[in-house]
PDB file of C-alpha atoms in Angstrom:
ATOM      1  CA  MET K   1      -1.147 -11.305   4.169  1.00  0.00           C
ATOM      2  CA  HIS K   2      -0.932  -9.623   7.605  1.00  0.00           C
ATOM      3  CA  THR K   3      -2.628  -6.609   8.696  1.00  0.00           C
ATOM      4  CA  TYR K   4      -0.095  -4.446  10.469  1.00  0.00           C
ATOM      5  CA  LEU K   5      -1.429  -1.894  12.762  1.00  0.00           C
ATOM      6  CA  ALA K   6       0.199   0.815  14.617  1.00  0.00           C
ATOM      7  CA  ALA K   7       0.366   0.535  18.294  1.00  0.00           C
ATOM      8  CA  ASN K   8      -2.599   3.191  19.506  1.00  0.00           C
ATOM      9  CA  HIS K   9      -3.975   3.755  16.306  1.00  0.00           C
ATOM     10  CA  LYS K  10      -6.349   0.810  16.220  1.00  0.00           C
ATOM     11  CA  ARG K  11      -9.590   3.063  16.960  1.00  0.00           C
ATOM     12  CA  ASN K  12      -8.609   5.192  13.866  1.00  0.00           C
ATOM     13  CA  VAL K  13      -7.889   3.070  11.189  1.00  0.00           C
ATOM     14  CA  LYS K  14     -10.961   2.123   9.169  1.00  0.00           C
ATOM     15  CA  GLN K  15     -11.285  -1.635   8.423  1.00  0.00           C
ATOM     16  CA  HIS K  16     -11.533  -2.272   4.527  1.00  0.00           C
ATOM     17  CA  ASP K  17     -12.455  -5.382   2.975  1.00  0.00           C
ATOM     18  CA  THR K  18      -9.417  -7.050   1.921  1.00  0.00           C
ATOM     19  CA  THR K  19     -10.460  -8.152  -1.180  1.00  0.00           C
ATOM     20  CA  ASP K  20     -10.405  -4.517  -2.107  1.00  0.00           C
ATOM     21  CA  PHE K  21      -6.919  -4.277  -1.234  1.00  0.00           C
ATOM     22  CA  LYS K  22      -5.874  -7.237  -2.831  1.00  0.00           C
ATOM     23  CA  ALA K  23      -7.334  -5.984  -6.146  1.00  0.00           C
ATOM     24  CA  LEU K  24      -5.798  -3.021  -6.059  1.00  0.00           C
ATOM     25  CA  LEU K  25      -2.268  -4.280  -5.187  1.00  0.00           C
ATOM     26  CA  GLY K  26      -2.832  -6.648  -8.022  1.00  0.00           C
ATOM     27  CA  GLN K  27      -3.382  -3.668 -10.361  1.00  0.00           C
ATOM     28  CA  TRP K  28      -0.277  -1.788  -8.993  1.00  0.00           C
ATOM     29  CA  GLU K  29       1.964  -5.529  -9.459  1.00  0.00           C
ATOM     30  CA  ARG K  30       0.591  -5.334 -13.213  1.00  0.00           C
ATOM     31  CA  ARG K  31       1.499  -1.492 -14.014  1.00  0.00           C
ATOM     32  CA  VAL K  32       4.983  -2.233 -12.517  1.00  0.00           C
ATOM     33  CA  LEU K  33       5.376  -5.446 -14.898  1.00  0.00           C
ATOM     34  CA  LEU K  34       4.266  -3.183 -17.668  1.00  0.00           C
ATOM     35  CA  ALA K  35       6.771  -0.397 -16.829  1.00  0.00           C
ATOM     36  CA  ASN K  36       9.614  -2.996 -16.085  1.00  0.00           C
ATOM     37  CA  ASN K  37       8.959  -4.264 -19.612  1.00  0.00           C
ATOM     38  CA  ALA K  38       8.868  -0.852 -21.119  1.00  0.00           C
ATOM     39  CA  PHE K  39      11.858  -0.077 -19.162  1.00  0.00           C
ATOM     40  CA  SER K  40      13.957  -3.269 -20.603  1.00  0.00           C
ATOM     41  CA  ASN K  41      12.857  -2.150 -24.047  1.00  0.00           C
ATOM     42  CA  GLY K  42      14.148   1.597 -23.720  1.00  0.00           C
ATOM     43  CA  GLN K  43      10.715   3.162 -23.875  1.00  0.00           C
ATOM     44  CA  TRP K  44      11.341   5.851 -21.488  1.00  0.00           C
ATOM     45  CA  LEU K  45       8.296   7.898 -21.752  1.00  0.00           C
ATOM     46  CA  SER K  46       5.954   4.626 -21.551  1.00  0.00           C
ATOM     47  CA  THR K  47       8.103   3.648 -18.692  1.00  0.00           C
ATOM     48  CA  ILE K  48       7.719   7.174 -16.884  1.00  0.00           C
ATOM     49  CA  ALA K  49       3.717   7.009 -17.710  1.00  0.00           C
ATOM     50  CA  LEU K  50       3.293   3.416 -16.362  1.00  0.00           C
ATOM     51  CA  TYR K  51       5.255   4.355 -12.966  1.00  0.00           C
ATOM     52  CA  ASN K  52       3.384   7.312 -12.229  1.00  0.00           C
ATOM     53  CA  GLN K  53       0.449   5.127 -13.040  1.00  0.00           C
ATOM     54  CA  ALA K  54       1.965   2.401 -10.474  1.00  0.00           C
ATOM     55  CA  ILE K  55       2.315   5.491  -8.028  1.00  0.00           C
ATOM     56  CA  ALA K  56      -1.461   6.533  -8.312  1.00  0.00           C
ATOM     57  CA  HIS K  57      -2.423   2.922  -7.492  1.00  0.00           C
ATOM     58  CA  ALA K  58      -0.006   2.834  -4.440  1.00  0.00           C
ATOM     59  CA  ASN K  59      -1.756   6.184  -3.363  1.00  0.00           C
ATOM     60  CA  GLN K  60      -4.675   4.317  -3.236  1.00  0.00           C
ATOM     61  CA  LEU K  61      -3.408   1.362  -1.556  1.00  0.00           C
ATOM     62  CA  ILE K  62      -1.949   3.894   1.249  1.00  0.00           C
ATOM     63  CA  ALA K  63      -5.709   5.298   1.353  1.00  0.00           C
ATOM     64  CA  ILE K  64      -7.631   2.052   1.927  1.00  0.00           C
ATOM     65  CA  SER K  65      -5.122   0.552   4.334  1.00  0.00           C
ATOM     66  CA  PRO K  66      -1.858   2.918   5.532  1.00  0.00           C
ATOM     67  CA  TYR K  67      -0.747   0.545   8.256  1.00  0.00           C
ATOM     68  CA  ARG K  68       0.006  -2.172   5.758  1.00  0.00           C
ATOM     69  CA  LYS K  69       3.317  -3.136   4.520  1.00  0.00           C
ATOM     70  CA  GLU K  70       2.541  -3.493   1.043  1.00  0.00           C
ATOM     71  CA  ALA K  71       0.844  -0.114   0.527  1.00  0.00           C
ATOM     72  CA  THR K  72       4.129   1.335   2.225  1.00  0.00           C
ATOM     73  CA  PHE K  73       6.529  -0.246   0.131  1.00  0.00           C
ATOM     74  CA  SER K  74       4.438  -0.221  -3.372  1.00  0.00           C
ATOM     75  CA  LEU K  75       4.877   3.547  -2.901  1.00  0.00           C
ATOM     76  CA  LEU K  76       8.271   3.360  -2.217  1.00  0.00           C
ATOM     77  CA  VAL K  77       9.311   0.920  -4.927  1.00  0.00           C
ATOM     78  CA  SER K  78       6.854   3.064  -7.494  1.00  0.00           C
ATOM     79  CA  PHE K  79       8.942   6.131  -6.718  1.00  0.00           C
ATOM     80  CA  HIS K  80      12.539   4.490  -6.698  1.00  0.00           C
ATOM     81  CA  ASN K  81      11.745   2.945  -9.906  1.00  0.00           C
ATOM     82  CA  LEU K  82      10.483   6.030 -11.543  1.00  0.00           C
ATOM     83  CA  SER K  83      13.887   7.952 -10.555  1.00  0.00           C
ATOM     84  CA  ASP K  84      15.756   4.891 -11.782  1.00  0.00           C
ATOM     85  CA  THR K  85      13.811   5.428 -15.232  1.00  0.00           C
ATOM     86  CA  TYR K  86      14.608   9.046 -15.310  1.00  0.00           C
ATOM     87  CA  LEU K  87      18.720   8.357 -14.971  1.00  0.00           C
ATOM     88  CA  GLN K  88      18.354   5.767 -17.774  1.00  0.00           C
ATOM     89  CA  TYR K  89      16.775   8.313 -19.789  1.00  0.00           C
ATOM     90  CA  ALA K  90      19.096  10.823 -18.947  1.00  0.00           C
ATOM     91  CA  SER K  91      21.882   9.082 -19.830  1.00  0.00           C
ATOM     92  CA  GLU K  92      20.369   8.768 -23.743  1.00  0.00           C
ATOM     93  CA  ALA K  93      19.063  12.025 -23.671  1.00  0.00           C
ATOM     94  CA  PRO K  94      20.917  15.095 -25.067  1.00  0.00           C
ATOM     95  CA  PRO K  95      23.440  16.566 -23.092  1.00  0.00           C
ATOM     96  CA  GLU K  96      21.364  20.150 -23.020  1.00  0.00           C
ATOM     97  CA  GLU K  97      18.385  17.828 -21.725  1.00  0.00           C
ATOM     98  CA  ARG K  98      20.056  16.109 -19.061  1.00  0.00           C
ATOM     99  CA  MET K  99      20.052  18.105 -16.424  1.00  0.00           C
ATOM    100  CA  ALA K 100      16.375  18.732 -16.173  1.00  0.00           C
ATOM    101  CA  ILE K 101      16.185  14.983 -16.155  1.00  0.00           C
ATOM    102  CA  TYR K 102      18.298  14.723 -13.446  1.00  0.00           C
ATOM    103  CA  HIS K 103      16.693  17.078 -11.289  1.00  0.00           C
ATOM    104  CA  MET K 104      13.232  14.947 -11.923  1.00  0.00           C
ATOM    105  CA  ALA K 105      15.052  11.893 -10.740  1.00  0.00           C
ATOM    106  CA  LEU K 106      15.872  13.466  -7.610  1.00  0.00           C
ATOM    107  CA  ALA K 107      12.480  15.488  -7.037  1.00  0.00           C
ATOM    108  CA  THR K 108      11.076  12.009  -7.211  1.00  0.00           C
ATOM    109  CA  LEU K 109      13.332  10.714  -4.368  1.00  0.00           C
ATOM    110  CA  SER K 110      12.496  13.787  -2.426  1.00  0.00           C
ATOM    111  CA  GLU K 111       8.813  13.062  -3.227  1.00  0.00           C
ATOM    112  CA  VAL K 112       8.859   9.882  -1.784  1.00  0.00           C
ATOM    113  CA  GLN K 113      11.326  10.803   1.321  1.00  0.00           C
ATOM    114  CA  THR K 114       8.148  13.575   1.945  1.00  0.00           C
ATOM    115  CA  ARG K 115       5.443  11.127   1.648  1.00  0.00           C
ATOM    116  CA  ILE K 116       7.032   8.281   3.562  1.00  0.00           C
ATOM    117  CA  ASP K 117       8.073  11.126   6.450  1.00  0.00           C
ATOM    118  CA  THR K 118       4.448  12.062   6.364  1.00  0.00           C
ATOM    119  CA  GLN K 119       3.272   8.403   6.834  1.00  0.00           C
ATOM    120  CA  ALA K 120       5.878   7.494   9.851  1.00  0.00           C
ATOM    121  CA  VAL K 121       4.177  10.695  11.661  1.00  0.00           C
ATOM    122  CA  LEU K 122       0.825   9.159  11.387  1.00  0.00           C
ATOM    123  CA  LEU K 123       2.077   5.866  12.022  1.00  0.00           C
ATOM    124  CA  PRO K 124       5.026   6.369  14.573  1.00  0.00           C
ATOM    125  CA  ASP K 125       5.211   2.611  15.817  1.00  0.00           C
ATOM    126  CA  ASN K 126       4.823   1.073  12.884  1.00  0.00           C
ATOM    127  CA  THR K 127       8.169  -1.164  12.162  1.00  0.00           C
ATOM    128  CA  ASP K 128       7.459  -1.702   8.460  1.00  0.00           C
ATOM    129  CA  VAL K 129       6.881   2.372   7.827  1.00  0.00           C
ATOM    130  CA  LEU K 130      10.138   3.218   9.579  1.00  0.00           C
ATOM    131  CA  ARG K 131      11.817   0.745   7.793  1.00  0.00           C
ATOM    132  CA  ALA K 132      10.981   2.451   4.434  1.00  0.00           C
ATOM    133  CA  ARG K 133      11.405   5.842   6.028  1.00  0.00           C
ATOM    134  CA  ARG K 134      15.099   4.848   6.294  1.00  0.00           C
ATOM    135  CA  ILE K 135      15.479   3.454   2.945  1.00  0.00           C
ATOM    136  CA  ALA K 136      13.855   6.233   1.393  1.00  0.00           C
ATOM    137  CA  HIS K 137      16.426   8.701   3.152  1.00  0.00           C
ATOM    138  CA  GLN K 138      19.316   6.834   2.039  1.00  0.00           C
ATOM    139  CA  GLN K 139      18.303   7.048  -1.600  1.00  0.00           C
ATOM    140  CA  ARG K 140      19.682  10.310  -2.568  1.00  0.00           C
ATOM    141  CA  TRP K 141      23.054   9.350  -1.225  1.00  0.00           C
ATOM    142  CA  LEU K 142      23.253   6.077  -2.808  1.00  0.00           C
ATOM    143  CA  LEU K 143      21.868   7.682  -5.961  1.00  0.00           C
ATOM    144  CA  LEU K 144      24.905  10.269  -5.797  1.00  0.00           C
ATOM    145  CA  LYS K 145      27.566   7.654  -4.793  1.00  0.00           C
ATOM    146  CA  GLN K 146      26.468   5.635  -7.781  1.00  0.00           C
ATOM    147  CA  HIS K 147      26.374   8.418 -10.035  1.00  0.00           C
ATOM    148  CA  PRO K 148      29.529  10.326  -9.301  1.00  0.00           C
ATOM    149  CA  GLU K 149      28.856  12.562 -12.658  1.00  0.00           C
ATOM    150  CA  LEU K 150      25.525  13.745 -11.641  1.00  0.00           C
ATOM    151  CA  GLU K 151      26.790  15.458  -8.350  1.00  0.00           C
ATOM    152  CA  ILE K 152      29.528  16.841 -10.459  1.00  0.00           C
ATOM    153  CA  ALA K 153      26.996  18.161 -13.149  1.00  0.00           C
ATOM    154  CA  LEU K 154      24.680  19.478 -10.204  1.00  0.00           C
ATOM    155  CA  ASN K 155      27.378  21.194  -8.652  1.00  0.00           C
ATOM    156  CA  ASN K 156      28.588  22.700 -11.514  1.00  0.00           C
ATOM    157  CA  THR K 157      24.601  24.076 -12.584  1.00  0.00           C
ATOM    158  CA  PRO K 158      24.514  27.922 -12.943  1.00  0.00           C
ATOM    159  CA  TYR K 159      22.897  29.464 -10.129  1.00  0.00           C
ATOM    160  CA  ILE K 160      19.070  30.414 -11.224  1.00  0.00           C
ATOM    161  CA  ASP K 161      17.496  33.040  -9.227  1.00  0.00           C
ATOM    162  CA  ASN K 162      13.992  32.024  -8.395  1.00  0.00           C
ATOM    163  CA  SER K 163      13.245  34.699  -5.526  1.00  0.00           C
ATOM    164  CA  PHE K 164      10.885  36.637  -8.618  1.00  0.00           C
ATOM    165  CA  THR K 165       7.517  33.928  -8.596  1.00  0.00           C
ATOM    166  CA  VAL K 166       4.324  34.753  -8.833  1.00  0.00           C
ATOM    167  CA  PHE K 167       3.543  35.114  -4.948  1.00  0.00           C
ATOM    168  CA  ALA K 168       6.612  37.855  -5.068  1.00  0.00           C
ATOM    169  CA  ALA K 169       4.771  39.656  -7.799  1.00  0.00           C
ATOM    170  CA  THR K 170       1.527  39.388  -5.948  1.00  0.00           C
ATOM    171  CA  ALA K 171       2.580  40.061  -2.464  1.00  0.00           C
ATOM    172  CA  GLY K 172       2.594  43.797  -2.511  1.00  0.00           C
ATOM    173  CA  LYS K 173      -0.989  44.200  -4.108  1.00  0.00           C
ATOM    174  CA  ASP K 174      -3.833  45.153  -2.053  1.00  0.00           C
ATOM    175  CA  SER K 175      -6.989  42.773  -2.379  1.00  0.00           C
ATOM    176  CA  HIS K 176     -10.379  44.027  -2.270  1.00  0.00           C
TER     177      HIS K 176
END
């Protein structure tokens, strides 16, 4: 395995034992394999839980070595697999539940995009992060292209006024 460092960031990068990284990467791979098996068996809730565990491992990989290709792509793969799981789950869910599940799939793609964008700000010269960023930015478009029914359903969603929130409700109150 290679270690990828962003230019001009070597002094800010903590050096960690590669055996820790390899062990954690192995744990991530095992979670993904378990999730893939659950997906193949149509066990959607188990699959969602396992991909969330894989995301937790990917977060740790990034915390240990944010400049490594494997860390970045473990995050990207975990989130994209989770989004695909939501789509498959929605296709089998009752019609009244589908829209909420579609929104979870899109929120998952938005989350990974935000996370990779943050990583790109921290490591602007890392080619692997920049590649992952391009992929993350394409996913929503690809999702809607592959599933035109999703875009139609999202466009037909009734408008929900979210302007009244806890923050709006408490904004006028004085705190002492």
